[in-house]
Amino acid sequence: MAQDTIKEELAQSLKGRDFLALADYSPEEVRYLIDLAIDLKKKQKAGETYHPLKGKTLGMIFEKSSTRTRVSFEVGMYQLGGHALFLSRNDLQIGRGETIWDTGQTMSRYLDGIMIRTFAHRTVIDLARAATIPVINGLTDRSHPCQALADYQTVLEHKGRLEGLKIAYIGDGNNMVHSLLMGAAKLGMHMSVATPEGYEPDEQIIQSTNETAAETGSKIHVCRDPKEAIEGADIVYTDVWASMGFEEEQKERELAFANYQVNDELIKYAKKDYLFMHCLPAHRGEEVSESVIDGNNSIIFDQAENRLHAQKAIMAAIM
């Protein structure tokens, strides 16, 4: 089958879909979105006008605050020819008890898509079931698929390939690692995760990731020892020890993660040409030393930029 025909079939398969988790997309669809993001980035850098969403509006529901998510989605919609509405919990009746069902049904009559950044993953699922327009998961306590898509776009741009590369994640088994795990499995990458006892990734997500990995040839490994996880890694990734909503556990987590800082000593076990990644915001001197996050191997701001392009690809594809 001709490559153009395959791309057209993939494009058709994405129209009108929700983007809630990478697990919902085939390996081919995930790679299509990454390639589309790179193409849209080239268009933007070249100053080309591309307005597939002209006259369309995205409603952005924020129950969790954000820098990168808000700015990248709002700018992305503008660059695609559309318009974005920022809606905090206090701007909507859900802050006063209206059901997510009624909210989703009503907003579907006004908008062409909804992005929501919230706490409970159940909220996103219920909103998608209620809405008759595409819903995008901008982050939940369970997953962060937009960030993971942008991350793997960034790796591809720097390494020229994804299959067979090893990514090591050091730290909390949170929403970020959940999406990275599934993304790695979908893209034929290997991933090792090191967490302290009691902070492991969700067991169901590990199981589903291993099932996907068995089909793509990925290898997934979860352990306690950061040195074991980072050995021979092409990419080293970390995140804050206390994500939003867990701030009251900060002191307790500082003790638990004391030996999990990504620093000059630990990074020696990775490949010399490793890439350092962090989804930001970072607590410099806590989960990562300043020498690493500001070092020559750090690509954290390329990641941040690619949130714009990856999310443009998602919106252009499904809206």
PDB file of C-alpha atoms in Angstrom:
ATOM      1  CA  MET A   1       0.000   0.000   0.000  1.00  0.00           C
ATOM      2  CA  ALA A   2       1.365   3.423  -0.954  1.00  0.00           C
ATOM      3  CA  GLN A   3       2.640   5.582   1.904  1.00  0.00           C
ATOM      4  CA  ASP A   4       0.242   8.409   1.039  1.00  0.00           C
ATOM      5  CA  THR A   5      -2.705   6.011   1.199  1.00  0.00           C
ATOM      6  CA  ILE A   6      -1.621   4.763   4.625  1.00  0.00           C
ATOM      7  CA  LYS A   7      -1.323   8.352   5.884  1.00  0.00           C
ATOM      8  CA  GLU A   8      -4.764   9.196   4.549  1.00  0.00           C
ATOM      9  CA  GLU A   9      -6.289   6.171   6.274  1.00  0.00           C
ATOM     10  CA  LEU A  10      -4.598   7.145   9.544  1.00  0.00           C
ATOM     11  CA  ALA A  11      -5.826  10.719   9.164  1.00  0.00           C
ATOM     12  CA  GLN A  12      -9.384   9.487   8.639  1.00  0.00           C
ATOM     13  CA  SER A  13      -9.158   7.175  11.653  1.00  0.00           C
ATOM     14  CA  LEU A  14      -8.344  10.101  13.957  1.00  0.00           C
ATOM     15  CA  LYS A  15     -11.124  12.490  12.983  1.00  0.00           C
ATOM     16  CA  GLY A  16     -13.605  13.087  15.779  1.00  0.00           C
ATOM     17  CA  ARG A  17     -11.690  10.927  18.270  1.00  0.00           C
ATOM     18  CA  ASP A  18     -11.016  11.783  21.913  1.00  0.00           C
ATOM     19  CA  PHE A  19      -7.399  12.026  23.067  1.00  0.00           C
ATOM     20  CA  LEU A  20      -7.521  10.690  26.611  1.00  0.00           C
ATOM     21  CA  ALA A  21      -4.577   8.258  26.792  1.00  0.00           C
ATOM     22  CA  LEU A  22      -1.927   6.889  24.447  1.00  0.00           C
ATOM     23  CA  ALA A  23      -3.288   3.418  25.196  1.00  0.00           C
ATOM     24  CA  ASP A  24      -6.332   4.315  23.062  1.00  0.00           C
ATOM     25  CA  TYR A  25      -4.186   4.797  19.961  1.00  0.00           C
ATOM     26  CA  SER A  26      -2.380   2.234  17.810  1.00  0.00           C
ATOM     27  CA  PRO A  27       1.415   2.429  17.396  1.00  0.00           C
ATOM     28  CA  GLU A  28       0.835   3.673  13.843  1.00  0.00           C
ATOM     29  CA  GLU A  29      -1.521   6.418  15.023  1.00  0.00           C
ATOM     30  CA  VAL A  30       0.901   7.586  17.732  1.00  0.00           C
ATOM     31  CA  ARG A  31       3.733   7.784  15.204  1.00  0.00           C
ATOM     32  CA  TYR A  32       1.446   9.574  12.729  1.00  0.00           C
ATOM     33  CA  LEU A  33       0.740  12.281  15.327  1.00  0.00           C
ATOM     34  CA  ILE A  34       4.460  12.702  16.054  1.00  0.00           C
ATOM     35  CA  ASP A  35       5.267  13.023  12.356  1.00  0.00           C
ATOM     36  CA  LEU A  36       2.396  15.487  11.922  1.00  0.00           C
ATOM     37  CA  ALA A  37       3.734  17.540  14.855  1.00  0.00           C
ATOM     38  CA  ILE A  38       7.160  17.724  13.204  1.00  0.00           C
ATOM     39  CA  ASP A  39       5.552  18.775   9.911  1.00  0.00           C
ATOM     40  CA  LEU A  40       3.475  21.493  11.598  1.00  0.00           C
ATOM     41  CA  LYS A  41       6.586  22.712  13.417  1.00  0.00           C
ATOM     42  CA  LYS A  42       8.416  23.079  10.107  1.00  0.00           C
ATOM     43  CA  LYS A  43       5.484  25.024   8.665  1.00  0.00           C
ATOM     44  CA  GLN A  44       5.430  27.370  11.654  1.00  0.00           C
ATOM     45  CA  LYS A  45       9.194  27.923  11.573  1.00  0.00           C
ATOM     46  CA  ALA A  46       9.007  28.676   7.839  1.00  0.00           C
ATOM     47  CA  GLY A  47       6.267  31.238   8.412  1.00  0.00           C
ATOM     48  CA  GLU A  48       3.677  29.253   6.458  1.00  0.00           C
ATOM     49  CA  THR A  49       0.018  29.916   7.170  1.00  0.00           C
ATOM     50  CA  TYR A  50      -1.930  26.745   7.933  1.00  0.00           C
ATOM     51  CA  HIS A  51      -5.483  27.185   9.188  1.00  0.00           C
ATOM     52  CA  PRO A  52      -7.304  23.819   9.220  1.00  0.00           C
ATOM     53  CA  LEU A  53      -9.313  24.923  12.288  1.00  0.00           C
ATOM     54  CA  LYS A  54     -10.459  28.278  10.927  1.00  0.00           C
ATOM     55  CA  GLY A  55     -13.713  29.279  12.612  1.00  0.00           C
ATOM     56  CA  LYS A  56     -13.453  26.546  15.259  1.00  0.00           C
ATOM     57  CA  THR A  57     -13.281  27.015  19.023  1.00  0.00           C
ATOM     58  CA  LEU A  58     -11.605  24.988  21.767  1.00  0.00           C
ATOM     59  CA  GLY A  59     -12.909  25.240  25.331  1.00  0.00           C
ATOM     60  CA  MET A  60     -10.081  24.832  27.869  1.00  0.00           C
ATOM     61  CA  ILE A  61     -11.200  23.717  31.330  1.00  0.00           C
ATOM     62  CA  PHE A  62      -8.560  24.226  34.022  1.00  0.00           C
ATOM     63  CA  GLU A  63      -9.150  22.715  37.451  1.00  0.00           C
ATOM     64  CA  LYS A  64      -5.348  22.545  37.834  1.00  0.00           C
ATOM     65  CA  SER A  65      -3.240  25.600  37.080  1.00  0.00           C
ATOM     66  CA  SER A  66      -0.618  25.501  34.349  1.00  0.00           C
ATOM     67  CA  THR A  67       2.006  27.464  32.437  1.00  0.00           C
ATOM     68  CA  ARG A  68       2.877  25.258  29.459  1.00  0.00           C
ATOM     69  CA  THR A  69      -0.541  23.646  28.944  1.00  0.00           C
ATOM     70  CA  ARG A  70      -2.498  26.890  28.840  1.00  0.00           C
ATOM     71  CA  VAL A  71      -0.074  28.888  26.708  1.00  0.00           C
ATOM     72  CA  SER A  72       0.655  26.092  24.219  1.00  0.00           C
ATOM     73  CA  PHE A  73      -2.998  25.187  23.631  1.00  0.00           C
ATOM     74  CA  GLU A  74      -4.092  28.811  23.331  1.00  0.00           C
ATOM     75  CA  VAL A  75      -1.276  29.745  20.948  1.00  0.00           C
ATOM     76  CA  GLY A  76      -1.727  26.469  19.067  1.00  0.00           C
ATOM     77  CA  MET A  77      -5.392  27.141  18.354  1.00  0.00           C
ATOM     78  CA  TYR A  78      -4.527  30.653  17.165  1.00  0.00           C
ATOM     79  CA  GLN A  79      -1.831  29.331  14.808  1.00  0.00           C
ATOM     80  CA  LEU A  80      -4.290  26.762  13.409  1.00  0.00           C
ATOM     81  CA  GLY A  81      -6.777  29.528  12.657  1.00  0.00           C
ATOM     82  CA  GLY A  82      -9.122  28.852  15.567  1.00  0.00           C
ATOM     83  CA  HIS A  83      -9.940  30.374  18.933  1.00  0.00           C
ATOM     84  CA  ALA A  84      -9.452  29.118  22.508  1.00  0.00           C
ATOM     85  CA  LEU A  85     -11.486  29.925  25.613  1.00  0.00           C
ATOM     86  CA  PHE A  86      -9.856  29.725  29.053  1.00  0.00           C
ATOM     87  CA  LEU A  87     -12.343  28.390  31.617  1.00  0.00           C
ATOM     88  CA  SER A  88     -11.346  27.971  35.248  1.00  0.00           C
ATOM     89  CA  ARG A  89     -13.475  25.977  37.661  1.00  0.00           C
ATOM     90  CA  ASN A  90     -14.831  29.263  38.994  1.00  0.00           C
ATOM     91  CA  ASP A  91     -15.913  30.294  35.488  1.00  0.00           C
ATOM     92  CA  LEU A  92     -18.144  27.226  35.108  1.00  0.00           C
ATOM     93  CA  GLN A  93     -21.149  25.882  36.948  1.00  0.00           C
ATOM     94  CA  ILE A  94     -19.281  22.652  37.743  1.00  0.00           C
ATOM     95  CA  GLY A  95     -17.656  24.746  40.473  1.00  0.00           C
ATOM     96  CA  ARG A  96     -21.151  25.117  41.921  1.00  0.00           C
ATOM     97  CA  GLY A  97     -22.288  21.537  41.552  1.00  0.00           C
ATOM     98  CA  GLU A  98     -23.446  21.120  37.938  1.00  0.00           C
ATOM     99  CA  THR A  99     -22.755  17.570  36.759  1.00  0.00           C
ATOM    100  CA  ILE A 100     -19.983  16.839  34.287  1.00  0.00           C
ATOM    101  CA  TRP A 101     -22.663  15.241  32.070  1.00  0.00           C
ATOM    102  CA  ASP A 102     -24.688  18.436  31.823  1.00  0.00           C
ATOM    103  CA  THR A 103     -21.517  20.467  31.299  1.00  0.00           C
ATOM    104  CA  GLY A 104     -20.288  18.213  28.489  1.00  0.00           C
ATOM    105  CA  GLN A 105     -23.665  18.138  26.760  1.00  0.00           C
ATOM    106  CA  THR A 106     -24.033  21.914  26.939  1.00  0.00           C
ATOM    107  CA  MET A 107     -20.497  22.767  25.832  1.00  0.00           C
ATOM    108  CA  SER A 108     -20.878  20.428  22.857  1.00  0.00           C
ATOM    109  CA  ARG A 109     -23.564  22.781  21.521  1.00  0.00           C
ATOM    110  CA  TYR A 110     -21.129  25.724  21.484  1.00  0.00           C
ATOM    111  CA  LEU A 111     -17.645  24.334  20.861  1.00  0.00           C
ATOM    112  CA  ASP A 112     -15.711  22.136  18.447  1.00  0.00           C
ATOM    113  CA  GLY A 113     -13.438  20.576  21.062  1.00  0.00           C
ATOM    114  CA  ILE A 114     -12.701  20.538  24.795  1.00  0.00           C
ATOM    115  CA  MET A 115      -9.358  20.321  26.569  1.00  0.00           C
ATOM    116  CA  ILE A 116      -9.501  19.604  30.291  1.00  0.00           C
ATOM    117  CA  ARG A 117      -6.713  19.672  32.887  1.00  0.00           C
ATOM    118  CA  THR A 118      -8.004  18.205  36.120  1.00  0.00           C
ATOM    119  CA  PHE A 119      -7.350  15.892  39.062  1.00  0.00           C
ATOM    120  CA  ALA A 120      -9.397  12.677  38.780  1.00  0.00           C
ATOM    121  CA  HIS A 121      -9.014  10.723  35.537  1.00  0.00           C
ATOM    122  CA  ARG A 122     -12.656   9.678  35.957  1.00  0.00           C
ATOM    123  CA  THR A 123     -13.651  13.300  35.282  1.00  0.00           C
ATOM    124  CA  VAL A 124     -12.047  13.207  31.835  1.00  0.00           C
ATOM    125  CA  ILE A 125     -13.661   9.886  30.988  1.00  0.00           C
ATOM    126  CA  ASP A 126     -17.088  11.090  32.104  1.00  0.00           C
ATOM    127  CA  LEU A 127     -16.704  14.338  30.169  1.00  0.00           C
ATOM    128  CA  ALA A 128     -15.766  12.431  27.005  1.00  0.00           C
ATOM    129  CA  ARG A 129     -18.819  10.205  27.395  1.00  0.00           C
ATOM    130  CA  ALA A 130     -21.067  13.230  27.836  1.00  0.00           C
ATOM    131  CA  ALA A 131     -19.614  15.359  25.037  1.00  0.00           C
ATOM    132  CA  THR A 132     -20.414  14.907  21.365  1.00  0.00           C
ATOM    133  CA  ILE A 133     -17.192  16.698  20.361  1.00  0.00           C
ATOM    134  CA  PRO A 134     -13.554  15.582  20.821  1.00  0.00           C
ATOM    135  CA  VAL A 135     -12.132  15.807  24.350  1.00  0.00           C
ATOM    136  CA  ILE A 136      -8.388  16.157  25.014  1.00  0.00           C
ATOM    137  CA  ASN A 137      -6.764  15.128  28.285  1.00  0.00           C
ATOM    138  CA  GLY A 138      -4.511  18.040  29.256  1.00  0.00           C
ATOM    139  CA  LEU A 139      -3.446  16.179  32.424  1.00  0.00           C
ATOM    140  CA  THR A 140      -4.990  14.088  35.177  1.00  0.00           C
ATOM    141  CA  ASP A 141      -3.545  12.445  38.265  1.00  0.00           C
ATOM    142  CA  ARG A 142      -3.317   9.257  36.187  1.00  0.00           C
ATOM    143  CA  SER A 143      -1.845  10.377  32.862  1.00  0.00           C
ATOM    144  CA  HIS A 144      -0.296  13.186  30.811  1.00  0.00           C
ATOM    145  CA  PRO A 145      -0.470  12.010  27.182  1.00  0.00           C
ATOM    146  CA  CYS A 146       0.091  15.437  25.558  1.00  0.00           C
ATOM    147  CA  GLN A 147       3.416  15.794  27.364  1.00  0.00           C
ATOM    148  CA  ALA A 148       4.526  12.271  26.465  1.00  0.00           C
ATOM    149  CA  LEU A 149       3.720  12.833  22.779  1.00  0.00           C
ATOM    150  CA  ALA A 150       5.771  16.046  22.785  1.00  0.00           C
ATOM    151  CA  ASP A 151       8.599  14.245  24.604  1.00  0.00           C
ATOM    152  CA  TYR A 152       8.876  11.490  22.024  1.00  0.00           C
ATOM    153  CA  GLN A 153       8.709  14.052  19.228  1.00  0.00           C
ATOM    154  CA  THR A 154      11.684  15.761  20.890  1.00  0.00           C
ATOM    155  CA  VAL A 155      13.641  12.504  21.161  1.00  0.00           C
ATOM    156  CA  LEU A 156      13.016  11.727  17.485  1.00  0.00           C
ATOM    157  CA  GLU A 157      14.268  15.165  16.465  1.00  0.00           C
ATOM    158  CA  HIS A 158      17.483  14.759  18.470  1.00  0.00           C
ATOM    159  CA  LYS A 159      18.209  11.063  17.914  1.00  0.00           C
ATOM    160  CA  GLY A 160      16.743  10.520  14.454  1.00  0.00           C
ATOM    161  CA  ARG A 161      14.918   7.385  15.600  1.00  0.00           C
ATOM    162  CA  LEU A 162      12.824   5.979  18.422  1.00  0.00           C
ATOM    163  CA  GLU A 163      12.820   2.193  18.050  1.00  0.00           C
ATOM    164  CA  GLY A 164      15.419   0.468  20.198  1.00  0.00           C
ATOM    165  CA  LEU A 165      16.340   3.519  22.289  1.00  0.00           C
ATOM    166  CA  LYS A 166      16.339   3.177  26.072  1.00  0.00           C
ATOM    167  CA  ILE A 167      14.658   5.735  28.320  1.00  0.00           C
ATOM    168  CA  ALA A 168      15.348   5.671  32.060  1.00  0.00           C
ATOM    169  CA  TYR A 169      12.915   7.359  34.431  1.00  0.00           C
ATOM    170  CA  ILE A 170      14.115   8.116  37.959  1.00  0.00           C
ATOM    171  CA  GLY A 171      11.652   9.235  40.634  1.00  0.00           C
ATOM    172  CA  ASP A 172       7.957   9.132  41.432  1.00  0.00           C
ATOM    173  CA  GLY A 173       5.739   6.629  39.620  1.00  0.00           C
ATOM    174  CA  ASN A 174       3.245   9.343  38.724  1.00  0.00           C
ATOM    175  CA  ASN A 175       1.016  10.366  35.813  1.00  0.00           C
ATOM    176  CA  MET A 176       4.054  11.329  33.750  1.00  0.00           C
ATOM    177  CA  VAL A 177       5.719   7.939  33.978  1.00  0.00           C
ATOM    178  CA  HIS A 178       2.396   6.234  33.174  1.00  0.00           C
ATOM    179  CA  SER A 179       2.147   8.020  29.823  1.00  0.00           C
ATOM    180  CA  LEU A 180       5.850   7.630  29.079  1.00  0.00           C
ATOM    181  CA  LEU A 181       5.610   3.878  29.677  1.00  0.00           C
ATOM    182  CA  MET A 182       2.738   3.398  27.266  1.00  0.00           C
ATOM    183  CA  GLY A 183       4.343   5.702  24.719  1.00  0.00           C
ATOM    184  CA  ALA A 184       7.611   3.758  24.865  1.00  0.00           C
ATOM    185  CA  ALA A 185       5.784   0.474  24.362  1.00  0.00           C
ATOM    186  CA  LYS A 186       3.787   1.859  21.426  1.00  0.00           C
ATOM    187  CA  LEU A 187       6.940   3.193  19.748  1.00  0.00           C
ATOM    188  CA  GLY A 188       9.199   0.159  20.209  1.00  0.00           C
ATOM    189  CA  MET A 189      11.415   1.785  22.826  1.00  0.00           C
ATOM    190  CA  HIS A 190      12.818   0.221  25.990  1.00  0.00           C
ATOM    191  CA  MET A 191      12.112   1.820  29.357  1.00  0.00           C
ATOM    192  CA  SER A 192      13.450   1.336  32.870  1.00  0.00           C
ATOM    193  CA  VAL A 193      11.838   2.952  35.898  1.00  0.00           C
ATOM    194  CA  ALA A 194      13.426   3.322  39.345  1.00  0.00           C
ATOM    195  CA  THR A 195      11.212   4.358  42.249  1.00  0.00           C
ATOM    196  CA  PRO A 196      11.366   4.020  46.042  1.00  0.00           C
ATOM    197  CA  GLU A 197       9.134   1.422  47.661  1.00  0.00           C
ATOM    198  CA  GLY A 198       5.561   2.630  47.816  1.00  0.00           C
ATOM    199  CA  TYR A 199       5.913   5.022  44.875  1.00  0.00           C
ATOM    200  CA  GLU A 200       5.774   2.543  41.980  1.00  0.00           C
ATOM    201  CA  PRO A 201       3.726   3.125  38.822  1.00  0.00           C
ATOM    202  CA  ASP A 202       0.159   1.799  38.849  1.00  0.00           C
ATOM    203  CA  GLU A 203       0.165  -2.005  38.507  1.00  0.00           C
ATOM    204  CA  GLN A 204      -2.640  -2.035  35.930  1.00  0.00           C
ATOM    205  CA  ILE A 205      -0.735   0.410  33.734  1.00  0.00           C
ATOM    206  CA  ILE A 206       2.428  -1.690  34.003  1.00  0.00           C
ATOM    207  CA  GLN A 207       0.422  -4.752  32.974  1.00  0.00           C
ATOM    208  CA  SER A 208      -1.185  -3.071  29.974  1.00  0.00           C
ATOM    209  CA  THR A 209       2.186  -1.580  28.995  1.00  0.00           C
ATOM    210  CA  ASN A 210       3.805  -5.020  29.085  1.00  0.00           C
ATOM    211  CA  GLU A 211       1.027  -6.397  26.884  1.00  0.00           C
ATOM    212  CA  THR A 212       1.689  -3.679  24.308  1.00  0.00           C
ATOM    213  CA  ALA A 213       5.459  -4.132  24.648  1.00  0.00           C
ATOM    214  CA  ALA A 214       5.100  -7.837  23.829  1.00  0.00           C
ATOM    215  CA  GLU A 215       3.625  -6.845  20.465  1.00  0.00           C
ATOM    216  CA  THR A 216       6.185  -4.169  19.578  1.00  0.00           C
ATOM    217  CA  GLY A 217       9.376  -5.718  20.977  1.00  0.00           C
ATOM    218  CA  SER A 218       9.819  -3.146  23.749  1.00  0.00           C
ATOM    219  CA  LYS A 219      11.341  -4.094  27.087  1.00  0.00           C
ATOM    220  CA  ILE A 220       9.873  -2.589  30.255  1.00  0.00           C
ATOM    221  CA  HIS A 221      11.689  -2.828  33.574  1.00  0.00           C
ATOM    222  CA  VAL A 222      10.695  -1.466  37.010  1.00  0.00           C
ATOM    223  CA  CYS A 223      13.210  -1.553  39.854  1.00  0.00           C
ATOM    224  CA  ARG A 224      14.413   0.196  43.030  1.00  0.00           C
ATOM    225  CA  ASP A 225      18.019   0.996  42.070  1.00  0.00           C
ATOM    226  CA  PRO A 226      18.507   4.208  40.029  1.00  0.00           C
ATOM    227  CA  LYS A 227      21.907   2.961  38.824  1.00  0.00           C
ATOM    228  CA  GLU A 228      20.329  -0.226  37.510  1.00  0.00           C
ATOM    229  CA  ALA A 229      17.639   1.745  35.684  1.00  0.00           C
ATOM    230  CA  ILE A 230      19.953   4.319  34.149  1.00  0.00           C
ATOM    231  CA  GLU A 231      22.615   1.858  32.949  1.00  0.00           C
ATOM    232  CA  GLY A 232      23.190   2.433  29.215  1.00  0.00           C
ATOM    233  CA  ALA A 233      20.249   4.829  28.865  1.00  0.00           C
ATOM    234  CA  ASP A 234      19.877   7.035  25.792  1.00  0.00           C
ATOM    235  CA  ILE A 235      17.393   9.293  27.573  1.00  0.00           C
ATOM    236  CA  VAL A 236      17.254  10.131  31.284  1.00  0.00           C
ATOM    237  CA  TYR A 237      13.978  11.558  32.594  1.00  0.00           C
ATOM    238  CA  THR A 238      12.802  12.784  35.966  1.00  0.00           C
ATOM    239  CA  ASP A 239       9.945  14.789  37.474  1.00  0.00           C
ATOM    240  CA  VAL A 240       9.205  16.579  40.744  1.00  0.00           C
ATOM    241  CA  TRP A 241       8.966  14.336  43.792  1.00  0.00           C
ATOM    242  CA  ALA A 242       5.661  15.856  44.920  1.00  0.00           C
ATOM    243  CA  SER A 243       3.319  16.529  41.996  1.00  0.00           C
ATOM    244  CA  MET A 244       0.457  19.014  42.164  1.00  0.00           C
ATOM    245  CA  GLY A 245      -2.013  17.808  44.766  1.00  0.00           C
ATOM    246  CA  PHE A 246       0.660  16.044  46.849  1.00  0.00           C
ATOM    247  CA  GLU A 247       2.361  19.123  48.281  1.00  0.00           C
ATOM    248  CA  GLU A 248       1.430  18.143  51.844  1.00  0.00           C
ATOM    249  CA  GLU A 249       3.683  15.070  51.427  1.00  0.00           C
ATOM    250  CA  GLN A 250       6.729  17.174  50.455  1.00  0.00           C
ATOM    251  CA  LYS A 251       8.851  16.484  53.562  1.00  0.00           C
ATOM    252  CA  GLU A 252       7.966  12.803  53.624  1.00  0.00           C
ATOM    253  CA  ARG A 253       8.818  12.468  49.938  1.00  0.00           C
ATOM    254  CA  GLU A 254      12.128  14.293  50.334  1.00  0.00           C
ATOM    255  CA  LEU A 255      13.226  11.520  52.697  1.00  0.00           C
ATOM    256  CA  ALA A 256      11.920   8.721  50.473  1.00  0.00           C
ATOM    257  CA  PHE A 257      13.562  10.119  47.315  1.00  0.00           C
ATOM    258  CA  ALA A 258      16.848  11.262  48.876  1.00  0.00           C
ATOM    259  CA  ASN A 259      18.858   8.730  46.825  1.00  0.00           C
ATOM    260  CA  TYR A 260      16.955   9.379  43.577  1.00  0.00           C
ATOM    261  CA  GLN A 261      18.384  12.716  42.531  1.00  0.00           C
ATOM    262  CA  VAL A 262      19.651  12.799  38.939  1.00  0.00           C
ATOM    263  CA  ASN A 263      23.117  14.286  39.400  1.00  0.00           C
ATOM    264  CA  ASP A 264      26.622  14.093  37.964  1.00  0.00           C
ATOM    265  CA  GLU A 265      27.402  10.878  39.845  1.00  0.00           C
ATOM    266  CA  LEU A 266      24.286   9.002  38.717  1.00  0.00           C
ATOM    267  CA  ILE A 267      24.420  10.243  35.144  1.00  0.00           C
ATOM    268  CA  LYS A 268      27.804   8.525  34.644  1.00  0.00           C
ATOM    269  CA  TYR A 269      25.920   5.250  34.208  1.00  0.00           C
ATOM    270  CA  ALA A 270      24.009   6.545  31.157  1.00  0.00           C
ATOM    271  CA  LYS A 271      25.458   6.714  27.650  1.00  0.00           C
ATOM    272  CA  LYS A 272      27.817   9.619  27.051  1.00  0.00           C
ATOM    273  CA  ASP A 273      25.452  11.157  24.503  1.00  0.00           C
ATOM    274  CA  TYR A 274      22.390  10.781  26.740  1.00  0.00           C
ATOM    275  CA  LEU A 275      19.580  13.340  26.631  1.00  0.00           C
ATOM    276  CA  PHE A 276      18.222  14.763  29.867  1.00  0.00           C
ATOM    277  CA  MET A 277      14.484  15.456  29.987  1.00  0.00           C
ATOM    278  CA  HIS A 278      12.092  16.979  32.519  1.00  0.00           C
ATOM    279  CA  CYS A 279       8.456  17.925  31.916  1.00  0.00           C
ATOM    280  CA  LEU A 280       8.774  21.060  34.085  1.00  0.00           C
ATOM    281  CA  PRO A 281       8.296  22.850  36.381  1.00  0.00           C
ATOM    282  CA  ALA A 282      11.483  21.604  38.059  1.00  0.00           C
ATOM    283  CA  HIS A 283      12.756  21.914  41.596  1.00  0.00           C
ATOM    284  CA  ARG A 284      16.427  22.487  40.833  1.00  0.00           C
ATOM    285  CA  GLY A 285      18.689  20.938  43.440  1.00  0.00           C
ATOM    286  CA  GLU A 286      15.967  18.489  44.465  1.00  0.00           C
ATOM    287  CA  GLU A 287      15.062  15.812  41.871  1.00  0.00           C
ATOM    288  CA  VAL A 288      17.858  17.027  39.569  1.00  0.00           C
ATOM    289  CA  SER A 289      21.106  18.917  40.128  1.00  0.00           C
ATOM    290  CA  GLU A 290      21.607  22.238  38.379  1.00  0.00           C
ATOM    291  CA  SER A 291      24.689  20.856  36.650  1.00  0.00           C
ATOM    292  CA  VAL A 292      22.542  18.250  34.866  1.00  0.00           C
ATOM    293  CA  ILE A 293      19.427  20.292  34.090  1.00  0.00           C
ATOM    294  CA  ASP A 294      21.550  23.163  32.752  1.00  0.00           C
ATOM    295  CA  GLY A 295      24.156  20.902  31.144  1.00  0.00           C
ATOM    296  CA  ASN A 296      24.910  20.338  27.458  1.00  0.00           C
ATOM    297  CA  ASN A 297      22.801  17.168  27.347  1.00  0.00           C
ATOM    298  CA  SER A 298      19.658  18.850  28.637  1.00  0.00           C
ATOM    299  CA  ILE A 299      16.825  19.372  26.134  1.00  0.00           C
ATOM    300  CA  ILE A 300      14.137  20.524  28.559  1.00  0.00           C
ATOM    301  CA  PHE A 301      13.216  23.656  26.629  1.00  0.00           C
ATOM    302  CA  ASP A 302      12.978  21.758  23.344  1.00  0.00           C
ATOM    303  CA  GLN A 303      10.462  19.573  25.173  1.00  0.00           C
ATOM    304  CA  ALA A 304       8.572  22.599  26.393  1.00  0.00           C
ATOM    305  CA  GLU A 305       8.432  24.093  22.899  1.00  0.00           C
ATOM    306  CA  ASN A 306       7.182  20.851  21.403  1.00  0.00           C
ATOM    307  CA  ARG A 307       4.110  20.915  23.623  1.00  0.00           C
ATOM    308  CA  LEU A 308       2.887  23.554  21.161  1.00  0.00           C
ATOM    309  CA  HIS A 309       3.558  21.488  18.066  1.00  0.00           C
ATOM    310  CA  ALA A 310       2.408  18.116  19.425  1.00  0.00           C
ATOM    311  CA  GLN A 311      -0.858  19.591  20.648  1.00  0.00           C
ATOM    312  CA  LYS A 312      -1.396  21.347  17.329  1.00  0.00           C
ATOM    313  CA  ALA A 313      -1.064  17.927  15.705  1.00  0.00           C
ATOM    314  CA  ILE A 314      -3.626  16.449  18.107  1.00  0.00           C
ATOM    315  CA  MET A 315      -6.105  19.282  17.552  1.00  0.00           C
ATOM    316  CA  ALA A 316      -5.650  19.348  13.780  1.00  0.00           C
ATOM    317  CA  ALA A 317      -6.086  15.591  13.566  1.00  0.00           C
ATOM    318  CA  ILE A 318      -9.165  15.118  15.772  1.00  0.00           C
ATOM    319  CA  MET A 319     -10.968  18.472  15.392  1.00  0.00           C
TER     320      MET A 319
END
